[in-house]
Short mmCIF file of C-alpha atoms and ligand atoms in Angstrom, two decimals:
data_model
loop_
_atom_site.label_atom_id
_atom_site.label_comp_id
_atom_site.label_asym_id
_atom_site.label_seq_id
_atom_site.Cartn_x
_atom_site.Cartn_y
_atom_site.Cartn_z
CA MET A 1 0.10 -0.05 -0.06
CA SER A 2 1.38 3.42 -0.99
CA LYS A 3 1.82 6.33 1.34
CA LEU A 4 0.01 9.61 0.60
CA TRP A 5 3.31 11.09 0.91
CA GLY A 6 5.51 8.40 -0.92
CA GLY A 7 6.56 10.29 -3.85
CA ARG A 8 10.11 10.75 -2.29
CA PHE A 9 10.60 7.37 -0.87
CA THR A 10 12.32 4.12 -2.91
CA LYS A 11 11.39 1.71 -0.43
CA THR A 12 8.67 1.33 2.13
CA ALA A 13 9.34 1.06 5.99
CA GLU A 14 8.51 -2.16 7.71
CA GLU A 15 5.23 -2.84 9.37
CA TRP A 16 6.59 -2.39 12.86
CA VAL A 17 8.13 0.73 11.99
CA ASP A 18 5.15 2.55 11.13
CA GLU A 19 3.41 1.07 13.97
CA PHE A 20 6.26 2.91 16.15
CA GLY A 21 5.34 6.50 14.50
CA ALA A 22 1.73 6.06 13.98
CA SER A 23 -0.82 7.97 16.21
CA ILE A 24 -3.90 6.72 14.90
CA GLY A 25 -4.36 4.45 17.43
CA PHE A 26 -4.99 7.49 19.80
CA ASP A 27 -5.68 10.53 17.53
CA GLN A 28 -8.71 9.19 16.09
CA LEU A 29 -10.45 10.75 18.87
CA LEU A 30 -10.00 13.50 16.91
CA VAL A 31 -11.95 12.58 14.07
CA GLU A 32 -14.99 15.07 14.40
CA GLU A 33 -12.76 18.13 14.96
CA ASP A 34 -10.60 16.78 11.84
CA ILE A 35 -13.25 16.86 9.91
CA GLU A 36 -14.79 20.22 11.20
CA GLY A 37 -11.56 21.63 10.22
CA SER A 38 -11.29 20.04 6.86
CA LEU A 39 -15.22 21.60 6.07
CA ALA A 40 -13.84 24.77 7.00
CA HIS A 41 -11.01 25.01 4.92
CA VAL A 42 -12.62 23.75 1.99
CA LYS A 43 -15.32 26.41 2.22
CA MET A 44 -12.52 28.82 2.27
CA LEU A 45 -10.86 27.32 -0.94
CA GLY A 46 -13.80 27.92 -2.66
CA LYS A 47 -14.68 31.32 -1.38
CA CYS A 48 -10.93 32.24 -2.63
CA GLY A 49 -11.42 31.12 -5.96
CA ILE A 50 -8.59 28.28 -5.29
CA LEU A 51 -11.04 25.26 -5.89
CA THR A 52 -13.80 25.34 -7.94
CA GLU A 53 -17.58 25.72 -6.56
CA ASP A 54 -17.82 22.10 -8.13
CA GLU A 55 -14.84 20.68 -6.29
CA VAL A 56 -15.73 22.28 -3.13
CA GLU A 57 -19.25 20.60 -3.11
CA LYS A 58 -18.02 17.20 -3.96
CA ILE A 59 -15.21 17.21 -1.17
CA THR A 60 -18.10 18.66 1.32
CA GLU A 61 -20.16 16.04 0.56
CA GLY A 62 -17.61 13.52 0.70
CA LEU A 63 -16.31 14.79 4.20
CA GLN A 64 -20.12 14.85 5.56
CA LYS A 65 -20.51 11.32 4.54
CA ILE A 66 -17.14 10.09 6.06
CA LEU A 67 -18.66 12.26 9.31
CA VAL A 68 -21.70 10.32 9.67
CA LYS A 69 -19.32 6.65 9.14
CA ALA A 70 -17.43 8.05 11.93
CA GLN A 71 -20.50 8.89 14.56
CA ASN A 72 -21.31 5.49 13.53
CA GLY A 73 -18.19 3.85 14.18
CA GLU A 74 -18.20 2.78 10.81
CA LEU A 75 -14.65 3.79 9.94
CA GLU A 76 -11.80 1.54 9.67
CA TYR A 77 -8.37 2.92 10.39
CA SER A 78 -4.81 1.88 9.26
CA VAL A 79 -1.58 2.27 10.80
CA GLN A 80 -0.44 2.43 7.12
CA ASN A 81 -2.20 5.85 7.23
CA GLU A 82 -0.21 7.29 10.15
CA ASP A 83 -2.38 9.21 11.79
CA ILE A 84 -5.99 10.71 11.64
CA HIS A 85 -5.60 13.54 9.11
CA LEU A 86 -4.50 10.97 6.25
CA ASN A 87 -7.02 8.53 7.33
CA VAL A 88 -9.40 10.92 6.57
CA GLU A 89 -7.95 12.05 3.62
CA LYS A 90 -7.69 8.67 2.16
CA PHE A 91 -10.85 7.92 2.85
CA LEU A 92 -11.96 10.86 1.04
CA ILE A 93 -10.12 9.80 -2.19
CA ASP A 94 -11.35 6.65 -1.61
CA GLU A 95 -15.11 8.09 -1.57
CA ILE A 96 -14.78 10.67 -4.15
CA GLY A 97 -11.92 10.07 -6.39
CA PRO A 98 -8.46 12.39 -7.12
CA VAL A 99 -10.77 15.57 -6.47
CA GLY A 100 -10.21 14.63 -2.89
CA GLY A 101 -6.44 15.16 -2.80
CA LYS A 102 -7.37 18.92 -3.54
CA LEU A 103 -8.41 19.32 -0.07
CA HIS A 104 -4.93 19.49 1.13
CA THR A 105 -4.22 22.72 -0.91
CA GLY A 106 -2.49 25.54 1.08
CA ARG A 107 -2.42 23.38 4.16
CA SER A 108 -0.11 21.18 6.04
CA ARG A 109 -0.85 18.44 8.83
CA ASN A 110 0.99 20.66 11.14
CA ASP A 111 -1.59 23.32 11.33
CA GLN A 112 -4.17 20.83 10.46
CA VAL A 113 -3.03 19.29 14.12
CA ALA A 114 -2.99 22.40 15.64
CA THR A 115 -6.33 23.24 14.88
CA ASP A 116 -7.83 19.70 15.80
CA MET A 117 -6.69 19.95 19.01
CA HIS A 118 -7.83 23.81 19.64
CA LEU A 119 -11.24 22.45 18.50
CA TYR A 120 -11.10 19.42 20.69
CA LEU A 121 -9.95 21.48 24.05
CA ARG A 122 -12.64 24.03 23.46
CA LYS A 123 -15.10 21.93 23.44
CA GLN A 124 -13.81 19.67 26.47
CA MET A 125 -13.17 22.72 28.35
CA GLU A 126 -16.65 24.16 27.92
CA GLU A 127 -17.93 20.78 29.28
CA ILE A 128 -15.62 21.15 32.07
CA LEU A 129 -16.76 24.52 33.34
CA LEU A 130 -20.26 22.99 33.43
CA GLU A 131 -19.09 20.59 35.52
CA ILE A 132 -17.29 22.68 37.67
CA LYS A 133 -20.34 24.79 37.88
CA ASN A 134 -22.78 21.61 39.03
CA LEU A 135 -20.07 20.80 41.84
CA GLN A 136 -20.20 24.47 43.00
CA ASN A 137 -23.70 23.78 42.98
CA ALA A 138 -24.01 20.86 45.25
CA LEU A 139 -21.57 22.54 47.65
CA VAL A 140 -24.28 25.41 47.99
CA GLN A 141 -27.09 23.16 48.51
CA GLN A 142 -25.20 21.15 50.82
CA GLY A 143 -24.13 24.29 52.42
CA LYS A 144 -27.60 25.90 53.20
CA GLN A 145 -28.47 22.82 55.06
CA HIS A 146 -25.82 23.29 57.10
CA ILE A 147 -25.06 27.22 58.25
CA GLU A 148 -25.66 26.10 62.01
CA THR A 149 -24.09 22.66 61.89
CA LEU A 150 -20.63 23.37 64.03
CA ILE A 151 -17.70 21.25 62.84
CA PRO A 152 -14.42 21.31 64.94
CA GLY A 153 -11.99 23.65 62.69
CA TYR A 154 -8.32 22.18 62.66
CA THR A 155 -4.95 23.51 62.03
CA HIS A 156 -2.07 21.05 61.93
CA LEU A 157 -4.98 18.19 62.04
CA GLN A 158 -5.46 19.36 65.65
CA ARG A 159 -8.91 20.90 66.86
CA ALA A 160 -8.32 24.59 66.61
CA GLN A 161 -11.61 26.70 66.53
CA PRO A 162 -15.20 25.44 65.63
CA VAL A 163 -16.51 26.68 62.44
CA SER A 164 -19.59 26.07 60.73
CA PHE A 165 -19.71 23.23 58.69
CA ALA A 166 -21.15 25.36 55.49
CA HIS A 167 -18.16 27.77 56.24
CA HIS A 168 -16.06 24.64 55.70
CA LEU A 169 -17.82 23.23 52.34
CA MET A 170 -17.73 26.55 50.89
CA ALA A 171 -13.86 27.30 51.07
CA TYR A 172 -13.99 24.49 48.36
CA PHE A 173 -16.70 26.52 46.11
CA TRP A 174 -14.08 29.77 46.39
CA MET A 175 -10.99 27.14 45.04
CA LEU A 176 -13.27 25.61 42.21
CA GLU A 177 -14.19 29.47 41.38
CA ARG A 178 -10.51 30.34 40.83
CA ASP A 179 -10.12 27.10 38.85
CA TYR A 180 -13.27 27.65 37.01
CA ASN A 181 -11.90 31.31 36.14
CA ARG A 182 -8.87 29.89 35.14
CA TYR A 183 -10.42 27.53 32.52
CA ALA A 184 -12.30 30.29 31.31
CA ASP A 185 -8.91 32.71 30.75
CA GLY A 186 -7.28 29.59 29.40
CA LEU A 187 -10.07 29.46 26.34
CA LYS A 188 -9.35 32.82 25.17
CA ARG A 189 -6.06 31.15 24.14
CA VAL A 190 -7.52 28.04 22.97
CA ASN A 191 -9.73 29.81 21.24
CA ILE A 192 -7.25 31.00 18.47
CA SER A 193 -6.97 29.54 14.84
CA PRO A 194 -3.32 28.68 13.71
CA LEU A 195 -5.31 26.67 10.51
CA GLY A 196 -3.47 28.46 7.32
CA ALA A 197 -0.18 28.59 9.00
CA GLY A 198 0.90 25.70 6.44
CA ALA A 199 3.78 23.63 7.58
CA LEU A 200 5.52 26.57 9.21
CA ALA A 201 5.88 29.84 6.76
CA GLY A 202 2.33 30.01 5.28
CA THR A 203 1.38 29.79 1.55
CA THR A 204 1.71 30.71 -1.82
CA PHE A 205 -2.24 30.01 -2.35
CA PRO A 206 -4.50 33.32 -1.72
CA ILE A 207 -5.96 31.84 1.46
CA ASP A 208 -8.34 33.83 3.81
CA ARG A 209 -7.36 32.64 7.43
CA HIS A 210 -9.69 35.10 8.91
CA TYR A 211 -12.72 33.28 7.15
CA SER A 212 -11.79 29.81 8.08
CA ALA A 213 -11.33 30.72 11.77
CA GLU A 214 -14.59 32.85 11.64
CA LEU A 215 -16.20 29.46 10.03
CA LEU A 216 -14.89 27.42 13.19
CA GLY A 217 -15.96 29.84 15.74
CA PHE A 218 -12.36 31.09 16.44
CA ASP A 219 -11.79 34.53 17.76
CA GLY A 220 -8.73 35.23 15.83
CA ILE A 221 -5.95 33.83 14.12
CA TYR A 222 -2.26 33.23 15.44
CA GLU A 223 -0.15 36.29 14.34
CA ASN A 224 2.94 34.38 13.25
CA SER A 225 3.27 30.77 11.10
CA LEU A 226 5.85 29.30 12.98
CA ASP A 227 4.24 30.17 16.42
CA ALA A 228 0.89 28.80 15.22
CA VAL A 229 2.33 25.33 14.45
CA SER A 230 4.52 25.21 17.55
CA ASP A 231 2.47 26.33 20.01
CA ARG A 232 1.49 23.92 22.77
CA ASP A 233 0.84 26.62 25.38
CA PHE A 234 -2.75 26.40 25.47
CA ILE A 235 -2.75 22.69 26.21
CA LEU A 236 0.03 23.53 29.03
CA GLU A 237 -2.24 25.93 30.51
CA PHE A 238 -5.29 23.47 30.29
CA LEU A 239 -3.13 20.71 32.44
CA SER A 240 -1.77 23.48 34.73
CA GLY A 241 -5.53 24.50 35.79
CA SER A 242 -6.03 20.68 35.67
CA SER A 243 -3.46 19.89 37.97
CA ILE A 244 -4.71 22.94 40.25
CA LEU A 245 -8.02 21.88 40.12
CA MET A 246 -7.58 18.05 40.88
CA MET A 247 -5.03 19.03 43.79
CA HIS A 248 -8.49 20.96 45.05
CA LEU A 249 -10.43 18.25 44.94
CA SER A 250 -7.81 15.85 46.03
CA ARG A 251 -7.77 17.88 49.59
CA LEU A 252 -11.37 17.52 49.87
CA CYS A 253 -11.53 13.50 49.51
CA GLU A 254 -8.64 13.33 52.21
CA GLU A 255 -10.87 15.13 54.29
CA ILE A 256 -14.16 12.69 53.31
CA ILE A 257 -11.99 9.84 53.77
CA LEU A 258 -11.35 11.08 57.30
CA TRP A 259 -14.67 12.03 58.06
CA SER A 260 -16.33 8.99 56.65
CA SER A 261 -13.67 6.78 59.23
CA GLN A 262 -14.84 5.55 62.46
CA GLU A 263 -12.74 7.90 64.11
CA PHE A 264 -14.57 10.70 62.84
CA ARG A 265 -17.99 9.61 61.73
CA PHE A 266 -18.82 13.16 60.74
CA ILE A 267 -20.09 11.84 57.73
CA GLU A 268 -21.63 8.92 55.88
CA LEU A 269 -21.28 8.33 52.35
CA ASP A 270 -23.94 7.08 50.17
CA ASP A 271 -23.58 3.45 49.06
CA ALA A 272 -23.81 4.49 45.58
CA PHE A 273 -20.32 5.81 46.18
CA ALA A 274 -18.93 3.92 48.42
CA THR A 275 -17.84 -0.10 48.14
CA GLY A 276 -17.06 -3.18 50.34
CA SER A 277 -14.50 -5.56 50.95
CA SER A 278 -14.61 -8.90 49.55
CA ILE A 279 -13.15 -10.43 52.76
CA MET A 280 -14.31 -8.15 55.86
CA PRO A 281 -18.15 -7.64 55.69
CA GLN A 282 -18.25 -4.71 57.81
CA LYS A 283 -16.39 -2.08 55.47
CA LYS A 284 -17.69 0.57 53.45
CA ASN A 285 -14.82 2.16 51.76
CA PRO A 286 -14.64 5.69 50.52
CA ASP A 287 -13.39 4.45 47.00
CA MET A 288 -14.10 7.30 44.87
CA ALA A 289 -12.59 9.81 46.93
CA GLU A 290 -9.41 7.50 47.31
CA LEU A 291 -9.41 7.53 43.45
CA ILE A 292 -9.63 11.03 42.72
CA ARG A 293 -6.68 11.53 45.41
CA GLY A 294 -4.83 8.99 43.26
CA LYS A 295 -5.91 10.25 39.80
CA THR A 296 -4.60 13.63 41.07
CA GLY A 297 -0.98 11.94 40.36
CA ARG A 298 -2.04 11.17 36.63
CA VAL A 299 -2.77 14.83 35.44
CA TYR A 300 0.48 15.85 37.60
CA GLY A 301 2.12 13.62 35.21
CA SER A 302 0.53 14.47 32.16
CA LEU A 303 1.59 17.86 32.91
CA PHE A 304 5.00 16.93 33.53
CA SER A 305 5.30 14.89 30.77
CA LEU A 306 4.22 17.97 28.22
CA LEU A 307 6.38 20.44 29.82
CA THR A 308 9.31 17.81 29.34
CA ILE A 309 8.49 17.00 25.82
CA LEU A 310 8.78 20.67 25.04
CA LYS A 311 11.66 21.78 26.69
CA GLY A 312 14.48 23.03 24.02
CA LEU A 313 12.44 22.00 20.80
CA PRO A 314 13.85 24.01 18.06
CA LEU A 315 11.22 25.88 15.91
CA ALA A 316 8.66 24.66 14.62
CA TYR A 317 6.63 21.41 14.26
CA ASN A 318 8.69 18.28 15.56
CA LYS A 319 7.33 15.02 15.59
CA ASP A 320 8.05 14.78 19.55
CA MET A 321 4.60 17.07 19.47
CA GLN A 322 2.62 13.88 18.47
CA GLU A 323 3.22 12.89 22.15
CA ASP A 324 1.11 16.01 23.55
CA LYS A 325 -2.08 14.04 22.84
CA GLU A 326 -2.50 10.82 25.07
CA GLY A 327 -1.56 13.04 28.27
CA MET A 328 -4.28 15.50 27.34
CA PHE A 329 -7.03 13.31 26.58
CA ASP A 330 -6.22 11.37 29.85
CA ALA A 331 -6.49 14.59 31.83
CA VAL A 332 -10.05 15.50 29.95
CA THR A 333 -11.18 11.91 31.09
CA THR A 334 -9.75 12.17 34.50
CA VAL A 335 -11.02 15.70 35.27
CA LYS A 336 -14.25 15.36 33.83
CA GLY A 337 -14.73 11.98 35.53
CA SER A 338 -13.98 13.20 38.99
CA LEU A 339 -15.95 16.21 38.81
CA LYS A 340 -19.38 14.27 37.93
CA ILE A 341 -18.27 12.00 40.56
CA PHE A 342 -17.25 14.57 43.15
CA THR A 343 -20.90 16.29 42.78
CA GLY A 344 -23.00 13.29 43.48
CA MET A 345 -21.07 12.34 45.99
CA ILE A 346 -21.37 15.90 47.87
CA GLU A 347 -25.08 15.90 46.72
CA THR A 348 -25.72 12.55 48.77
CA MET A 349 -23.63 12.08 51.43
CA THR A 350 -25.30 12.23 55.09
CA VAL A 351 -24.27 14.75 57.63
CA ASN A 352 -23.84 13.41 61.12
CA THR A 353 -24.46 16.70 62.46
CA ASP A 354 -24.87 15.63 65.95
CA VAL A 355 -21.55 13.74 66.18
CA MET A 356 -20.08 17.02 64.40
CA GLU A 357 -22.28 19.23 67.14
CA LYS A 358 -20.52 17.16 69.83
CA ALA A 359 -17.09 17.20 69.02
CA THR A 360 -16.96 20.89 69.53
CA HIS A 361 -17.94 20.31 72.67
CA SER A 362 -15.25 17.67 73.78
CA ASP A 363 -12.25 19.72 73.09
CA PHE A 364 -10.29 22.94 74.10
CA SER A 365 -11.22 24.51 70.59
CA ASN A 366 -13.23 27.51 72.73
CA ALA A 367 -9.81 28.52 74.72
CA THR A 368 -9.27 31.52 71.87
CA GLU A 369 -12.49 33.09 72.82
CA LEU A 370 -11.24 33.04 76.79
CA ALA A 371 -8.44 34.62 75.80
CA ASP A 372 -10.03 37.12 73.55
CA TYR A 373 -12.49 37.83 76.61
CA LEU A 374 -9.73 38.73 79.07
CA ALA A 375 -7.75 40.90 76.33
CA SER A 376 -11.60 42.66 75.50
CA LYS A 377 -11.44 43.46 79.34
CA GLY A 378 -7.89 45.54 79.00
CA MET A 379 -5.44 42.53 79.68
CA PRO A 380 -2.56 42.64 76.84
CA PHE A 381 -3.49 39.62 74.73
CA ARG A 382 0.22 37.77 75.50
CA ASP A 383 -0.89 37.82 79.35
CA ALA A 384 -4.81 36.47 78.52
CA HIS A 385 -2.81 34.00 76.28
CA GLU A 386 -0.65 32.98 79.12
CA VAL A 387 -3.71 33.00 81.80
CA VAL A 388 -5.87 30.77 79.94
CA GLY A 389 -3.00 28.61 78.49
CA LYS A 390 -2.76 27.78 82.22
CA LEU A 391 -6.51 27.28 82.57
CA VAL A 392 -6.44 24.58 79.79
CA LEU A 393 -3.14 22.96 81.61
CA HIS A 394 -5.46 22.76 85.04
CA CYS A 395 -8.46 21.39 83.03
CA ILE A 396 -6.57 18.69 81.67
CA GLN A 397 -5.39 17.76 84.85
CA GLN A 398 -8.51 17.59 86.24
CA GLY A 399 -10.53 16.12 83.39
CA HIS A 400 -12.75 19.09 82.73
CA PHE A 401 -13.39 21.17 79.63
CA LEU A 402 -13.62 24.44 80.06
CA LEU A 403 -17.53 24.47 79.82
CA ASP A 404 -17.64 22.27 83.15
CA LEU A 405 -14.80 24.26 84.97
CA PRO A 406 -16.38 25.53 88.44
CA PHE A 407 -16.41 29.50 88.51
CA ALA A 408 -13.81 29.86 91.58
CA ASP A 409 -11.05 28.10 89.17
CA TYR A 410 -11.90 31.13 86.95
CA LYS A 411 -12.05 33.81 89.41
CA GLU A 412 -8.50 32.19 90.90
CA ALA A 413 -7.18 32.74 87.39
CA SER A 414 -8.24 36.27 86.86
CA SER A 415 -10.73 38.55 88.48
CA LEU A 416 -11.63 39.91 85.16
CA PHE A 417 -13.94 36.79 84.61
CA GLU A 418 -17.31 36.84 85.16
CA GLU A 419 -20.22 34.57 84.73
CA ASP A 420 -21.00 35.51 81.29
CA ILE A 421 -18.02 33.01 80.38
CA TYR A 422 -20.40 30.01 80.23
CA GLU A 423 -22.21 31.72 77.21
CA VAL A 424 -19.16 33.26 75.62
CA LEU A 425 -17.47 29.65 75.74
CA GLN A 426 -20.70 27.90 73.95
CA PRO A 427 -19.18 26.64 70.34
CA LYS A 428 -22.52 28.18 69.20
CA THR A 429 -21.41 31.45 70.64
CA VAL A 430 -17.55 31.19 69.58
CA VAL A 431 -19.17 30.38 66.06
CA ALA A 432 -21.68 33.34 65.79
CA ARG A 433 -19.40 35.93 66.81
CA ARG A 434 -16.88 35.75 64.32
CA ASN A 435 -18.48 37.94 62.30
CA SER A 436 -15.59 39.52 60.54
CA ALA A 437 -15.87 39.69 56.82
CA GLY A 438 -15.02 36.12 55.51
CA GLY A 439 -15.36 34.77 58.84
CA THR A 440 -17.41 31.77 60.02
CA GLY A 441 -20.31 33.72 61.91
CA PHE A 442 -23.32 32.66 60.88
CA ALA A 443 -24.21 35.76 59.43
CA GLN A 444 -20.87 36.04 57.37
CA VAL A 445 -21.88 32.48 56.05
CA GLN A 446 -25.39 33.41 54.90
CA LEU A 447 -24.09 36.11 53.00
CA ALA A 448 -21.74 33.73 51.39
CA LEU A 449 -24.08 31.65 50.38
CA GLU A 450 -25.98 34.45 48.95
CA LYS A 451 -22.91 35.62 46.83
CA ALA A 452 -22.15 32.35 45.79
CA GLU A 453 -25.98 31.45 44.64
CA THR A 454 -25.78 34.83 42.42
CA LEU A 455 -22.22 34.19 40.98
CA LEU A 456 -23.72 30.50 39.96
CA ASN A 457 -26.79 32.25 38.49
CA ASN A 458 -24.82 34.57 36.30
CA LYS A 459 -22.34 32.37 35.29
CA THR A 460 -22.05 32.93 31.15
CA LEU A 461 -22.66 29.24 29.82
CA PHE A 462 -20.56 28.05 26.82
N1 LIG B 1 0.31 12.97 13.87
C1 LIG B 1 0.97 14.30 13.83
C2 LIG B 1 1.03 14.78 15.18
O1 LIG B 1 0.13 13.97 15.93
C3 LIG B 1 0.38 15.12 12.91
C4 LIG B 1 1.24 15.95 12.42
C5 LIG B 1 2.40 15.45 11.71
N2 LIG B 1 3.08 16.23 10.82
C6 LIG B 1 4.20 16.04 10.40
N3 LIG B 1 4.94 16.65 9.53
N4 LIG B 1 4.71 14.66 10.58
O2 LIG B 1 1.64 15.48 15.59
#
């Protein structure tokens, strides 16, 4: 079987060498984008008088037939034809005869593959934006149920100060908001057309790059043909944004894993998002959260793989760049899948409000309150810290928490203490009073949830 580029060659490569060089095994995922790009290209060739109306019509019809076959899974790709671009071109020539060979006028596989990937990533990133929004919404909906649910807040994984559970969940809402904005901003650079840059230097044909860009819904064209065919920044940005997003998810995964353990029992995952053990009948494992935490590593891997592939590459296209695809495809699948699972997990989890609340009563996370109390009565905060530290030690020695320590012990520690400390020390009071902007005070949390809902309602959907 002769190659579409075989003219210059006197012998054909061995099949196993072809197999090593081919990308059709994975870039067939781009078939629809490849045809979409070709349809715009041929229309442009017609408009510019480079092909006749009749030629454009034949090629367009042929491509549309191939598209239908692609959608029905009826195409038989061949390694001999190396990649998706040559496979589609071969299908076209088989379908409509030699006129199909005119499609490739004024373009190269180098601008073609770049165009395909811009189209692919635009579509995928728009879907990911929607999935992020869904997860944000799930967090807000759970949050609204739990404004006054208390949970110990941690630093160093040591109980620090109690917080509203909604406030804790909403921390992730804002991380996701940044993720959303990173993707949305990245889309500006994804939505630029490399088509018409040719192999690297442009073309002698009087093409109209702006016209084909417009047909494909791009906002503009690459200004430099060398840059157009060798730029993969838009994929790197996608992978960086995805790595940060996955890092965020992995943190919530870790909390979900901890919270659903026997030690915490703060939440229970719905059966649909947990699995059992093949040997221990009592087990209910948070597999999905563990998997997403693990999959974060794959996405980082794809980012580092592409950074390394591109490092030191001279202009313009180099075959190394064929290695840009699998990591990108994998990251897309991983991110979309993780977001979808996460949304379901958050929507269906049961929150053990009583266990959480009880936890806030059985620790010293209200100690800061006591120090603030003394400070607000004029004692320098440093001294107040010292007084309360001693009181905590006294409680530990006596087997008390601050709320059940007799008042006489307080009076002995400082004459500034009054009976109202027992109200001040209530976890609910502790949380309610942290009403500084962005704090966990219930009024602040209520405000944040309202702000978040407005943000979600105003998100422009792509
Ligand atoms: N399969 C190639 C890739 O994925 C397409 C571009 C090939 N260009 C070339 N001059 N060999 O990068």
